[in-house]
Amino acid sequence: MRVGVLTGGGDCPGLNAVIRGIVRKGVQEYGYTFTGFRDGWRGPLDDDTLRLDIPAVRGILPRGGTILGSSRTNPLKAEDGVRRIRETLAAHGVEALIVIGGEDTLGVAARLSDSHGIPCVGVPKTIDNDLSATDYTFGFDTAVGIATEAIDRLHTTAESHMRVLVCEVMGRHAGWIALHSGLAGGANVILIPEQRFDVDQVCAWVTSRFKASYAPIVVVAEGAMPKDGDLVLKDGTLDSFGHVRLSGVGEWLAKEIERRTGKEARTTVLGHVQRGGTPSAFDRWLATRFGLHAIEAVRDGDYGKMVALRGTDIVRVPISEATAQLKTVQPELYDEVGVFFG
């Protein structure tokens, strides 16, 4: 049996660990052969492939990024996209496709599997941890660790100059990175997309922190919005899935804090630093297990399913169910950390 593998959407630490798990078990235990498709859905669209075998995956476990490359290509918007994918799979004798990605990439896999009969198995990947049906996605733990270390470092420079430091982290629709890293890093304010924030309240928390002779740290997710405003956009361009480019709320908020409180404020935007570098031990562990269970699903012919973490168990759920809605921060969970604000 020949199995195809692709990684789509934003890259994250742990992708190579998944690929390695799939290939090692598929070759050693089932005798499968593998074809890798380059740059997400662009690979099967344009017939751009890479041979995957055990030598190809040797040594990639600790490497960040993906040896297959990635992109935000949406084949459902390409001319004759489904037909082109079918023809590419047939030309290479690919009988099943393992799709590693987030909401958008797996949303395409769900459509291809449910509506067009293309046999797909999904693996959940996103640093945002916003895919429902799984407790965690790999890449998230690494991103939180990177953000937490940055916040730790910001504390010392903030207190040296007694200024406000705003740290902008990723999180378009969900504030999991902001919530986890902000709490772990001892931030004084955490702002997430799920809860619109009051700038006056933020300024009150900042002022309260200065009264205690400490410099405040504000952690804000890129998708967070003020009560009386809209998303702060990098520009107005859209990707092939219709997403605007975010980034800028941190700079905007720092200026507002400085204008309203008279305290000097600076911004640090972590951006793609959160996606890069070697994966954490947990992400290597989780990604490897996802890979092992994904190839088992292929062996069982259990298509249209995504592997997911439930507690410490790996289970299978319909891809369509996992992508039907985002997993966002619950109000009660956000309220828990409010005791540390100000």
Short mmCIF file of C-alpha atoms in Angstrom, two decimals:
data_model
loop_
_atom_site.label_atom_id
_atom_site.label_comp_id
_atom_site.label_asym_id
_atom_site.label_seq_id
_atom_site.Cartn_x
_atom_site.Cartn_y
_atom_site.Cartn_z
CA MET A 1 0.00 0.00 0.00
CA ARG A 2 1.22 3.52 -0.78
CA VAL A 3 0.25 6.31 1.60
CA GLY A 4 0.51 10.06 0.97
CA VAL A 5 1.49 12.57 3.68
CA LEU A 6 1.19 16.36 3.71
CA THR A 7 1.60 19.16 6.24
CA GLY A 8 -0.50 22.29 5.71
CA GLY A 9 -1.12 25.69 7.30
CA GLY A 10 1.29 27.42 9.63
CA ASP A 11 4.32 25.34 10.60
CA CYS A 12 4.94 24.37 14.20
CA PRO A 13 7.37 22.29 16.27
CA GLY A 14 6.50 18.60 16.16
CA LEU A 15 5.54 18.20 12.50
CA ASN A 16 8.67 16.22 11.73
CA ALA A 17 8.02 13.96 14.71
CA VAL A 18 4.62 13.04 13.25
CA ILE A 19 6.11 12.29 9.83
CA ARG A 20 8.78 10.13 11.47
CA GLY A 21 6.21 8.17 13.50
CA ILE A 22 4.03 7.54 10.45
CA VAL A 23 6.89 6.35 8.25
CA ARG A 24 8.72 4.26 10.85
CA LYS A 25 5.65 2.27 11.86
CA GLY A 26 4.21 2.12 8.35
CA VAL A 27 7.39 0.70 6.84
CA GLN A 28 8.57 -1.51 9.69
CA GLU A 29 5.26 -3.06 10.76
CA TYR A 30 3.00 -2.85 7.70
CA GLY A 31 5.40 -2.77 4.77
CA TYR A 32 3.82 0.42 3.35
CA THR A 33 5.55 2.88 1.05
CA PHE A 34 5.10 6.62 1.32
CA THR A 35 4.89 9.68 -0.89
CA GLY A 36 5.28 13.11 0.69
CA PHE A 37 3.53 16.08 -0.89
CA ARG A 38 5.34 19.39 -0.69
CA ASP A 39 3.88 22.61 0.70
CA GLY A 40 0.53 21.42 1.99
CA TRP A 41 -2.33 21.09 -0.48
CA ARG A 42 -0.18 22.66 -3.20
CA GLY A 43 1.72 19.38 -3.50
CA PRO A 44 -1.17 17.19 -4.69
CA LEU A 45 -2.52 20.10 -6.76
CA ASP A 46 0.73 20.57 -8.67
CA ASP A 47 2.05 16.99 -8.42
CA ASP A 48 5.05 18.08 -6.33
CA THR A 49 6.29 15.11 -4.33
CA LEU A 50 9.10 13.92 -2.07
CA ARG A 51 10.03 10.32 -1.38
CA LEU A 52 9.51 9.34 2.25
CA ASP A 53 11.34 6.33 3.63
CA ILE A 54 13.23 5.51 6.81
CA PRO A 55 16.49 7.21 5.71
CA ALA A 56 14.47 10.35 4.86
CA VAL A 57 13.06 10.63 8.41
CA ARG A 58 16.24 9.69 10.28
CA GLY A 59 17.34 12.46 12.66
CA ILE A 60 14.30 14.72 12.17
CA LEU A 61 12.66 14.13 15.58
CA PRO A 62 14.16 17.24 17.27
CA ARG A 63 13.92 19.50 14.22
CA GLY A 64 11.38 22.28 14.06
CA GLY A 65 9.39 23.09 10.93
CA THR A 66 8.56 20.37 8.42
CA ILE A 67 10.72 18.56 5.88
CA LEU A 68 7.68 18.54 3.56
CA GLY A 69 7.19 22.30 3.61
CA SER A 70 3.85 23.96 4.21
CA SER A 71 1.48 26.56 2.76
CA ARG A 72 -2.01 27.94 3.21
CA THR A 73 -3.18 26.69 -0.21
CA ASN A 74 -6.91 26.00 -0.43
CA PRO A 75 -7.47 23.40 -3.17
CA LEU A 76 -11.23 23.87 -3.02
CA LYS A 77 -10.73 27.37 -4.46
CA ALA A 78 -8.33 26.20 -7.18
CA GLU A 79 -9.59 25.53 -10.68
CA ASP A 80 -10.51 21.82 -10.94
CA GLY A 81 -8.85 21.35 -7.55
CA VAL A 82 -10.54 18.08 -6.59
CA ARG A 83 -9.94 16.55 -10.03
CA ARG A 84 -6.26 17.53 -9.95
CA ILE A 85 -5.81 15.97 -6.52
CA ARG A 86 -7.49 12.74 -7.68
CA GLU A 87 -5.24 12.56 -10.71
CA THR A 88 -2.08 13.15 -8.68
CA LEU A 89 -2.99 10.48 -6.14
CA ALA A 90 -3.81 8.02 -8.93
CA ALA A 91 -0.59 8.79 -10.81
CA HIS A 92 1.47 7.88 -7.73
CA GLY A 93 -0.69 4.94 -6.69
CA VAL A 94 -1.58 6.66 -3.40
CA GLU A 95 -4.47 4.81 -1.74
CA ALA A 96 -4.78 6.92 1.41
CA LEU A 97 -3.74 10.41 2.48
CA ILE A 98 -2.63 11.48 5.97
CA VAL A 99 -3.31 15.19 6.40
CA ILE A 100 -1.47 17.01 9.20
CA GLY A 101 -2.87 20.46 9.87
CA GLY A 102 -5.15 22.80 11.72
CA GLU A 103 -8.69 24.03 11.24
CA ASP A 104 -8.34 25.04 7.56
CA THR A 105 -6.18 22.16 6.33
CA LEU A 106 -8.31 19.56 8.10
CA GLY A 107 -11.50 21.32 6.96
CA VAL A 108 -10.41 20.59 3.38
CA ALA A 109 -9.66 16.97 4.34
CA ALA A 110 -13.15 16.61 5.80
CA ARG A 111 -14.72 17.90 2.57
CA LEU A 112 -12.58 15.67 0.36
CA SER A 113 -13.32 12.62 2.50
CA ASP A 114 -17.03 13.16 3.17
CA SER A 115 -18.12 14.69 -0.14
CA HIS A 116 -15.62 13.36 -2.69
CA GLY A 117 -14.64 9.95 -1.35
CA ILE A 118 -10.92 10.66 -1.08
CA PRO A 119 -9.62 8.51 1.83
CA CYS A 120 -8.11 10.89 4.40
CA VAL A 121 -6.91 10.53 7.99
CA GLY A 122 -6.31 13.73 9.98
CA VAL A 123 -3.68 14.71 12.54
CA PRO A 124 -4.37 17.88 14.60
CA LYS A 125 -1.62 20.50 14.46
CA THR A 126 -1.74 24.10 15.67
CA ILE A 127 0.12 26.18 18.22
CA ASP A 128 -3.22 27.85 19.03
CA ASN A 129 -4.65 24.64 20.59
CA ASP A 130 -8.06 25.63 19.20
CA LEU A 131 -9.15 22.38 17.54
CA SER A 132 -12.12 20.83 19.29
CA ALA A 133 -12.31 17.08 19.95
CA THR A 134 -8.70 16.92 21.20
CA ASP A 135 -7.41 17.97 24.61
CA TYR A 136 -4.16 19.27 23.13
CA THR A 137 -2.58 19.83 19.75
CA PHE A 138 1.16 19.45 19.36
CA GLY A 139 3.07 22.71 18.92
CA PHE A 140 1.08 24.40 21.66
CA ASP A 141 3.33 23.35 24.53
CA THR A 142 6.43 24.62 22.73
CA ALA A 143 4.78 27.94 21.89
CA VAL A 144 3.69 28.45 25.50
CA GLY A 145 7.21 27.66 26.71
CA ILE A 146 8.74 30.20 24.32
CA ALA A 147 6.22 32.88 25.31
CA THR A 148 6.70 32.19 29.02
CA GLU A 149 10.47 32.54 28.74
CA ALA A 150 10.01 35.84 26.91
CA ILE A 151 7.69 37.14 29.65
CA ASP A 152 10.21 36.10 32.31
CA ARG A 153 12.85 38.16 30.53
CA LEU A 154 10.53 41.15 30.12
CA HIS A 155 9.96 41.35 33.88
CA THR A 156 13.57 42.28 34.60
CA THR A 157 13.86 45.00 31.97
CA ALA A 158 10.41 46.39 32.82
CA GLU A 159 11.36 46.77 36.48
CA SER A 160 14.77 48.25 35.64
CA HIS A 161 13.07 51.12 33.80
CA MET A 162 9.71 51.05 35.64
CA ARG A 163 7.79 51.01 32.39
CA VAL A 164 4.84 49.03 31.05
CA LEU A 165 5.77 46.18 28.72
CA VAL A 166 3.10 44.76 26.44
CA CYS A 167 3.80 41.30 25.03
CA GLU A 168 1.74 40.34 21.98
CA VAL A 169 1.41 36.59 21.38
CA MET A 170 -0.35 34.58 18.68
CA GLY A 171 -4.01 33.63 18.96
CA ARG A 172 -6.44 34.68 16.23
CA HIS A 173 -9.68 33.36 17.69
CA ALA A 174 -8.54 31.61 20.86
CA GLY A 175 -6.47 32.89 23.76
CA TRP A 176 -4.89 29.65 24.95
CA ILE A 177 -1.29 30.78 24.43
CA ALA A 178 -1.93 34.13 26.13
CA LEU A 179 -3.75 32.48 29.03
CA HIS A 180 -1.18 29.76 29.70
CA SER A 181 1.97 31.83 29.15
CA GLY A 182 0.54 34.87 30.91
CA LEU A 183 -0.34 32.87 34.00
CA ALA A 184 2.94 30.93 33.97
CA GLY A 185 4.95 34.11 33.43
CA GLY A 186 3.26 36.17 36.14
CA ALA A 187 1.64 38.73 33.84
CA ASN A 188 -0.48 41.41 35.48
CA VAL A 189 -3.00 41.62 32.65
CA ILE A 190 -4.00 38.91 30.14
CA LEU A 191 -6.22 39.83 27.19
CA ILE A 192 -7.77 37.19 24.93
CA PRO A 193 -10.03 37.16 21.83
CA GLU A 194 -12.90 35.51 23.71
CA GLN A 195 -13.35 38.49 26.08
CA ARG A 196 -13.44 42.06 24.77
CA PHE A 197 -11.39 44.30 27.04
CA ASP A 198 -11.99 47.72 28.55
CA VAL A 199 -8.93 49.93 28.00
CA ASP A 200 -9.77 51.99 31.09
CA GLN A 201 -9.82 48.81 33.19
CA VAL A 202 -6.46 47.78 31.73
CA CYS A 203 -5.05 51.19 32.66
CA ALA A 204 -6.46 50.81 36.18
CA TRP A 205 -4.68 47.48 36.57
CA VAL A 206 -1.47 49.03 35.26
CA THR A 207 -1.71 51.94 37.69
CA SER A 208 -2.40 49.58 40.59
CA ARG A 209 0.75 47.65 39.76
CA PHE A 210 2.86 50.81 39.80
CA LYS A 211 1.43 51.74 43.20
CA ALA A 212 2.85 48.46 44.51
CA SER A 213 6.27 49.55 43.15
CA TYR A 214 6.31 46.96 40.39
CA ALA A 215 6.34 47.40 36.62
CA PRO A 216 3.36 45.78 34.89
CA ILE A 217 3.47 43.14 32.15
CA VAL A 218 0.48 42.97 29.80
CA VAL A 219 0.06 39.84 27.66
CA VAL A 220 -2.34 40.26 24.74
CA ALA A 221 -3.37 37.77 22.06
CA GLU A 222 -3.20 39.13 18.51
CA GLY A 223 -6.96 38.64 18.08
CA ALA A 224 -8.01 40.47 21.27
CA MET A 225 -10.36 43.41 20.75
CA PRO A 226 -11.35 46.43 22.84
CA LYS A 227 -15.02 46.80 23.76
CA ASP A 228 -15.39 49.90 21.63
CA GLY A 229 -13.18 48.89 18.69
CA ASP A 230 -12.37 46.26 16.10
CA LEU A 231 -9.48 43.96 15.22
CA VAL A 232 -6.15 45.68 14.68
CA LEU A 233 -4.91 44.47 11.29
CA LYS A 234 -1.44 44.33 9.79
CA ASP A 235 -3.03 45.05 6.42
CA GLY A 236 -6.25 44.26 4.58
CA THR A 237 -5.03 41.29 2.53
CA LEU A 238 -6.67 37.86 2.81
CA ASP A 239 -5.18 34.39 2.47
CA SER A 240 -6.85 31.63 0.45
CA PHE A 241 -9.00 30.70 3.43
CA GLY A 242 -10.24 34.27 3.87
CA HIS A 243 -8.16 35.19 6.94
CA VAL A 244 -6.82 38.70 7.43
CA ARG A 245 -3.27 39.26 8.66
CA LEU A 246 -3.29 40.18 12.33
CA SER A 247 -0.67 41.89 14.52
CA GLY A 248 -0.72 45.41 15.84
CA VAL A 249 -3.01 45.27 18.87
CA GLY A 250 0.03 45.27 21.19
CA GLU A 251 1.45 48.46 19.72
CA TRP A 252 -1.96 50.10 19.71
CA LEU A 253 -2.58 49.16 23.33
CA ALA A 254 0.84 50.39 24.49
CA LYS A 255 0.15 53.80 22.96
CA GLU A 256 -3.27 53.94 24.64
CA ILE A 257 -1.80 52.99 28.02
CA GLU A 258 0.93 55.61 27.70
CA ARG A 259 -1.55 58.29 26.62
CA ARG A 260 -4.04 57.58 29.39
CA THR A 261 -1.67 56.88 32.31
CA GLY A 262 1.38 58.96 31.44
CA LYS A 263 3.56 55.90 32.03
CA GLU A 264 6.10 54.86 29.42
CA ALA A 265 5.01 51.73 27.56
CA ARG A 266 6.80 49.47 25.08
CA THR A 267 5.71 46.50 22.97
CA THR A 268 7.27 43.14 22.18
CA VAL A 269 5.64 41.11 19.39
CA LEU A 270 6.77 37.48 19.56
CA GLY A 271 5.27 36.54 16.20
CA HIS A 272 6.81 33.58 14.41
CA VAL A 273 9.36 33.00 17.17
CA GLN A 274 6.55 31.00 18.79
CA ARG A 275 6.43 28.64 15.79
CA GLY A 276 10.14 28.06 15.39
CA GLY A 277 12.86 25.98 16.90
CA THR A 278 13.05 22.55 18.44
CA PRO A 279 9.85 21.03 19.90
CA SER A 280 9.44 20.49 23.63
CA ALA A 281 9.58 16.97 25.06
CA PHE A 282 5.78 16.91 25.40
CA ASP A 283 5.25 17.96 21.79
CA ARG A 284 7.70 15.31 20.56
CA TRP A 285 5.85 12.69 22.62
CA LEU A 286 2.38 13.78 21.49
CA ALA A 287 3.31 14.24 17.83
CA THR A 288 5.00 10.84 17.69
CA ARG A 289 1.95 9.12 19.22
CA PHE A 290 -0.35 10.92 16.77
CA GLY A 291 1.78 9.63 13.90
CA LEU A 292 1.72 6.06 15.17
CA HIS A 293 -2.05 6.10 15.60
CA ALA A 294 -2.66 7.84 12.26
CA ILE A 295 -1.00 5.01 10.33
CA GLU A 296 -3.01 2.52 12.39
CA ALA A 297 -6.19 4.27 11.21
CA VAL A 298 -4.99 3.87 7.62
CA ARG A 299 -4.33 0.18 8.21
CA ASP A 300 -7.88 -0.19 9.58
CA GLY A 301 -9.38 1.72 6.65
CA ASP A 302 -10.91 4.13 9.15
CA TYR A 303 -11.02 7.16 6.86
CA GLY A 304 -12.63 10.51 7.52
CA LYS A 305 -11.25 10.32 11.07
CA MET A 306 -8.78 12.44 13.03
CA VAL A 307 -6.59 11.13 15.84
CA ALA A 308 -7.10 13.05 19.08
CA LEU A 309 -5.81 13.15 22.64
CA ARG A 310 -8.34 12.40 25.39
CA GLY A 311 -6.66 12.32 28.77
CA THR A 312 -3.66 10.11 28.00
CA ASP A 313 -5.45 8.04 25.35
CA ILE A 314 -5.32 8.56 21.58
CA VAL A 315 -8.79 8.15 20.07
CA ARG A 316 -10.36 8.68 16.65
CA VAL A 317 -13.06 11.24 15.94
CA PRO A 318 -14.70 12.38 12.68
CA ILE A 319 -12.63 15.13 11.06
CA SER A 320 -15.85 17.02 10.34
CA GLU A 321 -16.69 16.98 14.04
CA ALA A 322 -13.23 18.20 15.04
CA THR A 323 -13.41 21.15 12.62
CA ALA A 324 -17.07 22.07 13.13
CA GLN A 325 -16.25 24.64 15.79
CA LEU A 326 -13.19 26.09 17.48
CA LYS A 327 -12.17 25.25 21.02
CA THR A 328 -12.03 28.55 22.84
CA VAL A 329 -11.24 29.65 26.39
CA GLN A 330 -14.28 29.27 28.65
CA PRO A 331 -15.33 32.38 30.61
CA GLU A 332 -14.97 30.60 33.95
CA LEU A 333 -11.41 29.56 33.13
CA TYR A 334 -10.50 33.14 32.22
CA ASP A 335 -12.16 34.39 35.42
CA GLU A 336 -9.90 32.10 37.48
CA VAL A 337 -6.77 34.03 36.54
CA GLY A 338 -8.38 37.44 37.19
CA VAL A 339 -7.17 37.37 40.78
CA PHE A 340 -3.66 38.14 39.48
CA PHE A 341 -4.67 41.19 37.41
CA GLY A 342 -3.48 44.55 38.66
#
